[in-house]
Amino acid sequence: NAGVTQTPKFQVLKTGQSMTLQCAQDMNHNSMYWYRQDPGMGLRLIYYSASEGTTDKGEVPNGYNVSRLNKREFSLRLESAAPSQTSVYFCASSEGIHSPNTEAFFGQGTRLTVV
Amino acid sequence: AQSVTQLGSHVSVSEGALVLLRCNYSSSVPPYLFWYVQYPNQGLQLLLKYTTGATLVKGINGFEAEFKKSETSFHLTKPSAHMSDAAEYFCAVIRSGGSYIPTFGRGTSLIVHP
């Protein structure tokens, strides 16, 4: 079972470069999320997509953009990378944000370093 | 807004000892609470969840948690630690207000000594 697949797993960028993190889920979930994980900070929500065609800002959206390409795919773009964006990024999905009895399923993460 | 606080960024136990990881939530309404585990270099996976009903919830790998409304707590326990339990543990609450979005605590790293 693939579940949630993220690419790439590792990436090193120079300050000012751009890149897109890809995420795809095969569980027919409605909602998808992007989190970043930093030491001592836990997981913080960057953006989420409640359903296909909608996206909304989370707790830390500055410097990022997202696209919900279709029901399966949700990408995260860094237009001009900064060292403060060095982090581990996780994509997750769930049945839907309007269903409280739901769990989130996570990808393996993308470890991004901006130098 | 609902949130969770995990007390202790690191917890160290000996193999075979009781594991207790603490989580308190802030909520004015009954919350939905989760515990996730993250093994090194992996994503998070669900250990257990509380939604409604029985306040003692059993999860995978021998873990359990008890929802205590009077203490606004949802502590995670395991009677006997194994080396394989060494991981990062996250408490999470579903944020209410029309959209149920997982909001995570800062995490607790469990260290298990031989």
PDB file of C-alpha atoms in Angstrom:
ATOM      1  CA  ASN A   1       0.000   0.000   0.000  1.00  0.00           C
ATOM      2  CA  ALA A   2       1.534   3.302  -1.098  1.00  0.00           C
ATOM      3  CA  GLY A   3      -0.576   5.617   1.103  1.00  0.00           C
ATOM      4  CA  VAL A   4       0.978   9.091   0.929  1.00  0.00           C
ATOM      5  CA  THR A   5       4.016   9.484  -1.313  1.00  0.00           C
ATOM      6  CA  GLN A   6       6.316  12.500  -1.182  1.00  0.00           C
ATOM      7  CA  THR A   7       9.103  13.444  -3.548  1.00  0.00           C
ATOM      8  CA  PRO A   8      11.933  14.195  -3.221  1.00  0.00           C
ATOM      9  CA  LYS A   9      13.129  12.702   0.064  1.00  0.00           C
ATOM     10  CA  PHE A  10      16.125  15.016   0.327  1.00  0.00           C
ATOM     11  CA  GLN A  11      16.963  18.357  -1.261  1.00  0.00           C
ATOM     12  CA  VAL A  12      19.624  21.014  -0.880  1.00  0.00           C
ATOM     13  CA  LEU A  13      18.850  24.465  -2.256  1.00  0.00           C
ATOM     14  CA  LYS A  14      20.772  27.676  -2.462  1.00  0.00           C
ATOM     15  CA  THR A  15      19.196  30.802  -1.055  1.00  0.00           C
ATOM     16  CA  GLY A  16      16.850  32.303  -3.650  1.00  0.00           C
ATOM     17  CA  GLN A  17      16.292  29.106  -5.605  1.00  0.00           C
ATOM     18  CA  SER A  18      12.815  27.735  -6.116  1.00  0.00           C
ATOM     19  CA  MET A  19      11.458  24.223  -5.912  1.00  0.00           C
ATOM     20  CA  THR A  20       8.253  22.237  -5.680  1.00  0.00           C
ATOM     21  CA  LEU A  21       7.600  19.415  -3.261  1.00  0.00           C
ATOM     22  CA  GLN A  22       5.239  16.820  -4.636  1.00  0.00           C
ATOM     23  CA  CYS A  23       2.679  14.795  -2.712  1.00  0.00           C
ATOM     24  CA  ALA A  24       0.203  12.171  -3.854  1.00  0.00           C
ATOM     25  CA  GLN A  25      -2.232   9.948  -1.945  1.00  0.00           C
ATOM     26  CA  ASP A  26      -4.063   6.876  -3.157  1.00  0.00           C
ATOM     27  CA  MET A  27      -6.671   6.587  -0.376  1.00  0.00           C
ATOM     28  CA  ASN A  28      -9.335   8.724  -2.059  1.00  0.00           C
ATOM     29  CA  HIS A  29      -9.065  11.251   0.761  1.00  0.00           C
ATOM     30  CA  ASN A  30     -10.718  14.623   0.453  1.00  0.00           C
ATOM     31  CA  SER A  31      -8.354  16.699   2.579  1.00  0.00           C
ATOM     32  CA  MET A  32      -4.609  17.158   2.333  1.00  0.00           C
ATOM     33  CA  TYR A  33      -2.096  19.081   4.412  1.00  0.00           C
ATOM     34  CA  TRP A  34       1.463  20.352   4.425  1.00  0.00           C
ATOM     35  CA  TYR A  35       3.318  20.573   7.727  1.00  0.00           C
ATOM     36  CA  ARG A  36       6.856  21.524   8.602  1.00  0.00           C
ATOM     37  CA  GLN A  37       8.721  19.932  11.488  1.00  0.00           C
ATOM     38  CA  ASP A  38      11.436  21.800  13.337  1.00  0.00           C
ATOM     39  CA  PRO A  39      13.268  20.722  16.507  1.00  0.00           C
ATOM     40  CA  GLY A  40      11.302  21.660  19.613  1.00  0.00           C
ATOM     41  CA  MET A  41       8.447  23.111  17.558  1.00  0.00           C
ATOM     42  CA  GLY A  42       6.501  19.991  16.688  1.00  0.00           C
ATOM     43  CA  LEU A  43       4.541  20.043  13.450  1.00  0.00           C
ATOM     44  CA  ARG A  44       3.193  23.346  12.223  1.00  0.00           C
ATOM     45  CA  LEU A  45       0.583  23.603   9.510  1.00  0.00           C
ATOM     46  CA  ILE A  46       1.657  25.506   6.406  1.00  0.00           C
ATOM     47  CA  TYR A  47      -1.347  25.074   4.108  1.00  0.00           C
ATOM     48  CA  TYR A  48      -4.225  22.701   3.756  1.00  0.00           C
ATOM     49  CA  SER A  49      -6.765  21.736   1.150  1.00  0.00           C
ATOM     50  CA  ALA A  50     -10.175  20.782   2.461  1.00  0.00           C
ATOM     51  CA  SER A  51     -11.218  19.355  -0.885  1.00  0.00           C
ATOM     52  CA  GLU A  52     -10.248  19.389  -4.516  1.00  0.00           C
ATOM     53  CA  GLY A  53     -10.191  22.952  -5.781  1.00  0.00           C
ATOM     54  CA  THR A  54      -9.752  24.653  -2.399  1.00  0.00           C
ATOM     55  CA  THR A  55      -6.696  25.693  -0.415  1.00  0.00           C
ATOM     56  CA  ASP A  56      -6.286  27.675   2.797  1.00  0.00           C
ATOM     57  CA  LYS A  57      -3.472  29.090   4.868  1.00  0.00           C
ATOM     58  CA  GLY A  58      -2.351  27.407   8.035  1.00  0.00           C
ATOM     59  CA  GLU A  59      -0.209  28.648  10.872  1.00  0.00           C
ATOM     60  CA  VAL A  60       2.986  29.430   8.915  1.00  0.00           C
ATOM     61  CA  PRO A  61       2.158  30.119   5.243  1.00  0.00           C
ATOM     62  CA  ASN A  62       4.626  32.924   4.486  1.00  0.00           C
ATOM     63  CA  GLY A  63       7.096  32.037   1.746  1.00  0.00           C
ATOM     64  CA  TYR A  64       5.041  29.135   0.418  1.00  0.00           C
ATOM     65  CA  ASN A  65       2.390  28.477  -2.189  1.00  0.00           C
ATOM     66  CA  VAL A  66       0.339  25.366  -2.823  1.00  0.00           C
ATOM     67  CA  SER A  67      -1.641  23.760  -5.608  1.00  0.00           C
ATOM     68  CA  ARG A  68      -4.283  21.076  -5.307  1.00  0.00           C
ATOM     69  CA  LEU A  69      -3.801  19.656  -8.768  1.00  0.00           C
ATOM     70  CA  ASN A  70      -6.543  17.041  -8.429  1.00  0.00           C
ATOM     71  CA  LYS A  71      -7.967  14.899  -5.660  1.00  0.00           C
ATOM     72  CA  ARG A  72      -4.777  12.849  -5.404  1.00  0.00           C
ATOM     73  CA  GLU A  73      -2.072  15.502  -5.605  1.00  0.00           C
ATOM     74  CA  PHE A  74      -1.132  18.494  -3.450  1.00  0.00           C
ATOM     75  CA  SER A  75       2.123  20.320  -4.123  1.00  0.00           C
ATOM     76  CA  LEU A  76       4.076  22.845  -2.070  1.00  0.00           C
ATOM     77  CA  ARG A  77       6.199  25.482  -3.773  1.00  0.00           C
ATOM     78  CA  LEU A  78       8.999  27.600  -2.392  1.00  0.00           C
ATOM     79  CA  GLU A  79       9.410  30.532  -4.767  1.00  0.00           C
ATOM     80  CA  SER A  80      12.603  31.967  -3.256  1.00  0.00           C
ATOM     81  CA  ALA A  81      14.093  29.694  -0.652  1.00  0.00           C
ATOM     82  CA  ALA A  82      15.521  31.143   2.558  1.00  0.00           C
ATOM     83  CA  PRO A  83      17.675  29.463   5.237  1.00  0.00           C
ATOM     84  CA  SER A  84      14.712  29.778   7.643  1.00  0.00           C
ATOM     85  CA  GLN A  85      12.891  27.273   5.443  1.00  0.00           C
ATOM     86  CA  THR A  86      15.391  24.562   6.279  1.00  0.00           C
ATOM     87  CA  SER A  87      13.131  21.922   7.776  1.00  0.00           C
ATOM     88  CA  VAL A  88      11.513  18.541   7.326  1.00  0.00           C
ATOM     89  CA  TYR A  89       8.282  18.815   5.361  1.00  0.00           C
ATOM     90  CA  PHE A  90       5.435  16.362   5.733  1.00  0.00           C
ATOM     91  CA  CYS A  91       2.432  15.897   3.555  1.00  0.00           C
ATOM     92  CA  ALA A  92      -0.636  14.280   5.097  1.00  0.00           C
ATOM     93  CA  SER A  93      -4.156  13.381   4.092  1.00  0.00           C
ATOM     94  CA  SER A  94      -7.418  12.537   5.824  1.00  0.00           C
ATOM     95  CA  GLU A  95     -10.963  11.654   4.884  1.00  0.00           C
ATOM     96  CA  GLY A  96     -12.050  15.244   5.364  1.00  0.00           C
ATOM     97  CA  ILE A  97     -11.789  18.238   7.647  1.00  0.00           C
ATOM     98  CA  HIS A  98     -15.512  18.140   8.280  1.00  0.00           C
ATOM     99  CA  SER A  99     -15.241  14.711   9.823  1.00  0.00           C
ATOM    100  CA  PRO A 100     -13.880  14.795  13.381  1.00  0.00           C
ATOM    101  CA  ASN A 101     -13.540  11.036  13.681  1.00  0.00           C
ATOM    102  CA  THR A 102     -10.619  10.825  11.334  1.00  0.00           C
ATOM    103  CA  GLU A 103      -6.906  10.294  11.460  1.00  0.00           C
ATOM    104  CA  ALA A 104      -4.208  11.831   9.317  1.00  0.00           C
ATOM    105  CA  PHE A 105      -1.949   9.658   7.201  1.00  0.00           C
ATOM    106  CA  PHE A 106       1.572  10.933   6.632  1.00  0.00           C
ATOM    107  CA  GLY A 107       4.204  10.651   3.964  1.00  0.00           C
ATOM    108  CA  GLN A 108       7.822   9.858   4.748  1.00  0.00           C
ATOM    109  CA  GLY A 109       8.896  13.486   4.697  1.00  0.00           C
ATOM    110  CA  THR A 110      11.204  15.692   2.644  1.00  0.00           C
ATOM    111  CA  ARG A 111      14.355  16.884   4.354  1.00  0.00           C
ATOM    112  CA  LEU A 112      15.156  20.320   2.887  1.00  0.00           C
ATOM    113  CA  THR A 113      18.322  22.284   3.537  1.00  0.00           C
ATOM    114  CA  VAL A 114      18.698  25.853   2.291  1.00  0.00           C
ATOM    115  CA  VAL A 115      22.269  27.133   2.255  1.00  0.00           C
TER     116      VAL A 115
ATOM    117  CA  ALA B   1      -8.417  27.747  19.502  1.00  0.00           C
ATOM    118  CA  GLN B   2      -7.737  24.277  20.750  1.00  0.00           C
ATOM    119  CA  SER B   3      -4.169  23.241  21.510  1.00  0.00           C
ATOM    120  CA  VAL B   4      -2.161  20.599  23.296  1.00  0.00           C
ATOM    121  CA  THR B   5       0.811  20.859  25.612  1.00  0.00           C
ATOM    122  CA  GLN B   6       3.256  18.008  26.002  1.00  0.00           C
ATOM    123  CA  LEU B   7       5.201  18.152  29.235  1.00  0.00           C
ATOM    124  CA  GLY B   8       8.827  17.172  28.791  1.00  0.00           C
ATOM    125  CA  SER B   9      10.645  17.263  25.484  1.00  0.00           C
ATOM    126  CA  HIS B  10      12.591  14.138  26.475  1.00  0.00           C
ATOM    127  CA  VAL B  11      11.641  11.180  28.654  1.00  0.00           C
ATOM    128  CA  SER B  12      14.188   8.533  29.537  1.00  0.00           C
ATOM    129  CA  VAL B  13      13.246   5.090  30.901  1.00  0.00           C
ATOM    130  CA  SER B  14      14.909   1.750  31.377  1.00  0.00           C
ATOM    131  CA  GLU B  15      13.798  -1.243  29.364  1.00  0.00           C
ATOM    132  CA  GLY B  16      10.928  -2.905  31.226  1.00  0.00           C
ATOM    133  CA  ALA B  17       9.949   0.245  33.102  1.00  0.00           C
ATOM    134  CA  LEU B  18       6.647   2.106  32.890  1.00  0.00           C
ATOM    135  CA  VAL B  19       6.324   4.654  30.113  1.00  0.00           C
ATOM    136  CA  LEU B  20       4.333   7.812  30.866  1.00  0.00           C
ATOM    137  CA  LEU B  21       4.128  10.625  28.325  1.00  0.00           C
ATOM    138  CA  ARG B  22       2.031  13.610  29.336  1.00  0.00           C
ATOM    139  CA  CYS B  23      -0.401  15.619  27.245  1.00  0.00           C
ATOM    140  CA  ASN B  24      -2.817  18.319  28.359  1.00  0.00           C
ATOM    141  CA  TYR B  25      -5.309  20.005  26.110  1.00  0.00           C
ATOM    142  CA  SER B  26      -7.085  23.312  26.178  1.00  0.00           C
ATOM    143  CA  SER B  27     -10.635  23.171  25.041  1.00  0.00           C
ATOM    144  CA  SER B  28     -13.981  24.561  25.938  1.00  0.00           C
ATOM    145  CA  VAL B  29     -15.756  21.690  24.244  1.00  0.00           C
ATOM    146  CA  PRO B  30     -15.056  17.946  24.233  1.00  0.00           C
ATOM    147  CA  PRO B  31     -12.062  17.450  21.983  1.00  0.00           C
ATOM    148  CA  TYR B  32     -10.946  14.673  19.711  1.00  0.00           C
ATOM    149  CA  LEU B  33      -7.480  13.563  20.794  1.00  0.00           C
ATOM    150  CA  PHE B  34      -4.793  11.494  19.143  1.00  0.00           C
ATOM    151  CA  TRP B  35      -1.348  10.118  19.829  1.00  0.00           C
ATOM    152  CA  TYR B  36       1.052   9.609  16.925  1.00  0.00           C
ATOM    153  CA  VAL B  37       4.489   8.005  16.875  1.00  0.00           C
ATOM    154  CA  GLN B  38       7.400   8.907  14.628  1.00  0.00           C
ATOM    155  CA  TYR B  39      10.288   6.475  14.269  1.00  0.00           C
ATOM    156  CA  PRO B  40      13.618   7.862  13.043  1.00  0.00           C
ATOM    157  CA  ASN B  41      13.520   9.154   9.479  1.00  0.00           C
ATOM    158  CA  GLN B  42       9.880   8.187   9.022  1.00  0.00           C
ATOM    159  CA  GLY B  43       6.515   9.887   8.895  1.00  0.00           C
ATOM    160  CA  LEU B  44       3.989   9.864  11.711  1.00  0.00           C
ATOM    161  CA  GLN B  45       1.640   6.964  12.305  1.00  0.00           C
ATOM    162  CA  LEU B  46      -1.396   6.758  14.526  1.00  0.00           C
ATOM    163  CA  LEU B  47      -1.021   5.030  17.898  1.00  0.00           C
ATOM    164  CA  LEU B  48      -4.520   5.619  19.231  1.00  0.00           C
ATOM    165  CA  LYS B  49      -7.379   8.086  19.283  1.00  0.00           C
ATOM    166  CA  TYR B  50     -10.178   9.246  21.532  1.00  0.00           C
ATOM    167  CA  THR B  51     -13.396  10.540  20.033  1.00  0.00           C
ATOM    168  CA  THR B  52     -16.351   9.540  22.215  1.00  0.00           C
ATOM    169  CA  GLY B  53     -17.295   6.678  24.496  1.00  0.00           C
ATOM    170  CA  ALA B  54     -14.811   4.779  26.640  1.00  0.00           C
ATOM    171  CA  THR B  55     -12.257   7.076  28.202  1.00  0.00           C
ATOM    172  CA  LEU B  56      -9.515   4.419  28.307  1.00  0.00           C
ATOM    173  CA  VAL B  57      -8.281   3.910  24.794  1.00  0.00           C
ATOM    174  CA  LYS B  58      -6.014   1.071  23.714  1.00  0.00           C
ATOM    175  CA  GLY B  59      -3.682   1.425  20.785  1.00  0.00           C
ATOM    176  CA  ILE B  60      -1.010  -0.466  18.946  1.00  0.00           C
ATOM    177  CA  ASN B  61       2.173  -1.890  20.463  1.00  0.00           C
ATOM    178  CA  GLY B  62       0.696  -2.097  23.984  1.00  0.00           C
ATOM    179  CA  PHE B  63       0.127   1.632  24.428  1.00  0.00           C
ATOM    180  CA  GLU B  64      -2.974   3.117  25.986  1.00  0.00           C
ATOM    181  CA  ALA B  65      -4.230   6.542  26.999  1.00  0.00           C
ATOM    182  CA  GLU B  66      -6.927   7.781  29.317  1.00  0.00           C
ATOM    183  CA  PHE B  67      -9.071  10.803  28.623  1.00  0.00           C
ATOM    184  CA  LYS B  68      -9.641  12.727  31.872  1.00  0.00           C
ATOM    185  CA  LYS B  69     -11.948  15.649  31.372  1.00  0.00           C
ATOM    186  CA  SER B  70     -11.529  16.926  34.941  1.00  0.00           C
ATOM    187  CA  GLU B  71      -7.773  17.188  34.424  1.00  0.00           C
ATOM    188  CA  THR B  72      -7.927  18.110  30.694  1.00  0.00           C
ATOM    189  CA  SER B  73      -5.364  15.377  30.138  1.00  0.00           C
ATOM    190  CA  PHE B  74      -4.724  12.543  27.714  1.00  0.00           C
ATOM    191  CA  HIS B  75      -1.544  10.888  28.970  1.00  0.00           C
ATOM    192  CA  LEU B  76       0.020   7.983  27.096  1.00  0.00           C
ATOM    193  CA  THR B  77       1.225   4.936  29.023  1.00  0.00           C
ATOM    194  CA  LYS B  78       2.777   1.551  28.461  1.00  0.00           C
ATOM    195  CA  PRO B  79       3.437  -0.864  31.333  1.00  0.00           C
ATOM    196  CA  SER B  80       6.801  -2.122  30.113  1.00  0.00           C
ATOM    197  CA  ALA B  81       9.104  -0.277  27.726  1.00  0.00           C
ATOM    198  CA  HIS B  82      10.921  -2.034  24.907  1.00  0.00           C
ATOM    199  CA  MET B  83      13.974  -0.799  23.080  1.00  0.00           C
ATOM    200  CA  SER B  84      11.861  -0.609  19.936  1.00  0.00           C
ATOM    201  CA  ASP B  85       9.631   2.024  21.598  1.00  0.00           C
ATOM    202  CA  ALA B  86      12.362   4.640  21.262  1.00  0.00           C
ATOM    203  CA  ALA B  87      10.804   7.295  19.039  1.00  0.00           C
ATOM    204  CA  GLU B  88       9.202  10.728  18.986  1.00  0.00           C
ATOM    205  CA  TYR B  89       5.622  10.874  20.249  1.00  0.00           C
ATOM    206  CA  PHE B  90       3.121  13.562  19.356  1.00  0.00           C
ATOM    207  CA  CYS B  91      -0.162  14.405  20.979  1.00  0.00           C
ATOM    208  CA  ALA B  92      -2.693  16.011  18.650  1.00  0.00           C
ATOM    209  CA  VAL B  93      -6.093  17.587  18.915  1.00  0.00           C
ATOM    210  CA  ILE B  94      -8.625  18.205  16.260  1.00  0.00           C
ATOM    211  CA  ARG B  95      -9.232  21.900  16.004  1.00  0.00           C
ATOM    212  CA  SER B  96     -12.911  22.702  16.074  1.00  0.00           C
ATOM    213  CA  GLY B  97     -14.801  25.685  14.739  1.00  0.00           C
ATOM    214  CA  GLY B  98     -16.202  24.052  11.652  1.00  0.00           C
ATOM    215  CA  SER B  99     -12.985  22.541  10.328  1.00  0.00           C
ATOM    216  CA  TYR B 100     -11.398  19.533  11.981  1.00  0.00           C
ATOM    217  CA  ILE B 101      -7.701  20.021  11.313  1.00  0.00           C
ATOM    218  CA  PRO B 102      -5.034  18.135  13.274  1.00  0.00           C
ATOM    219  CA  THR B 103      -3.009  20.411  15.562  1.00  0.00           C
ATOM    220  CA  PHE B 104       0.080  18.868  17.121  1.00  0.00           C
ATOM    221  CA  GLY B 105       2.014  19.300  20.314  1.00  0.00           C
ATOM    222  CA  ARG B 106       5.760  19.866  20.292  1.00  0.00           C
ATOM    223  CA  GLY B 107       6.560  16.208  20.718  1.00  0.00           C
ATOM    224  CA  THR B 108       8.288  14.081  23.350  1.00  0.00           C
ATOM    225  CA  SER B 109      11.334  12.023  22.555  1.00  0.00           C
ATOM    226  CA  LEU B 110      11.275   8.670  24.355  1.00  0.00           C
ATOM    227  CA  ILE B 111      14.687   7.239  25.147  1.00  0.00           C
ATOM    228  CA  VAL B 112      14.881   3.625  26.298  1.00  0.00           C
ATOM    229  CA  HIS B 113      18.006   2.408  28.082  1.00  0.00           C
ATOM    230  CA  PRO B 114      19.035  -1.269  28.207  1.00  0.00           C
TER     231      PRO B 114
END
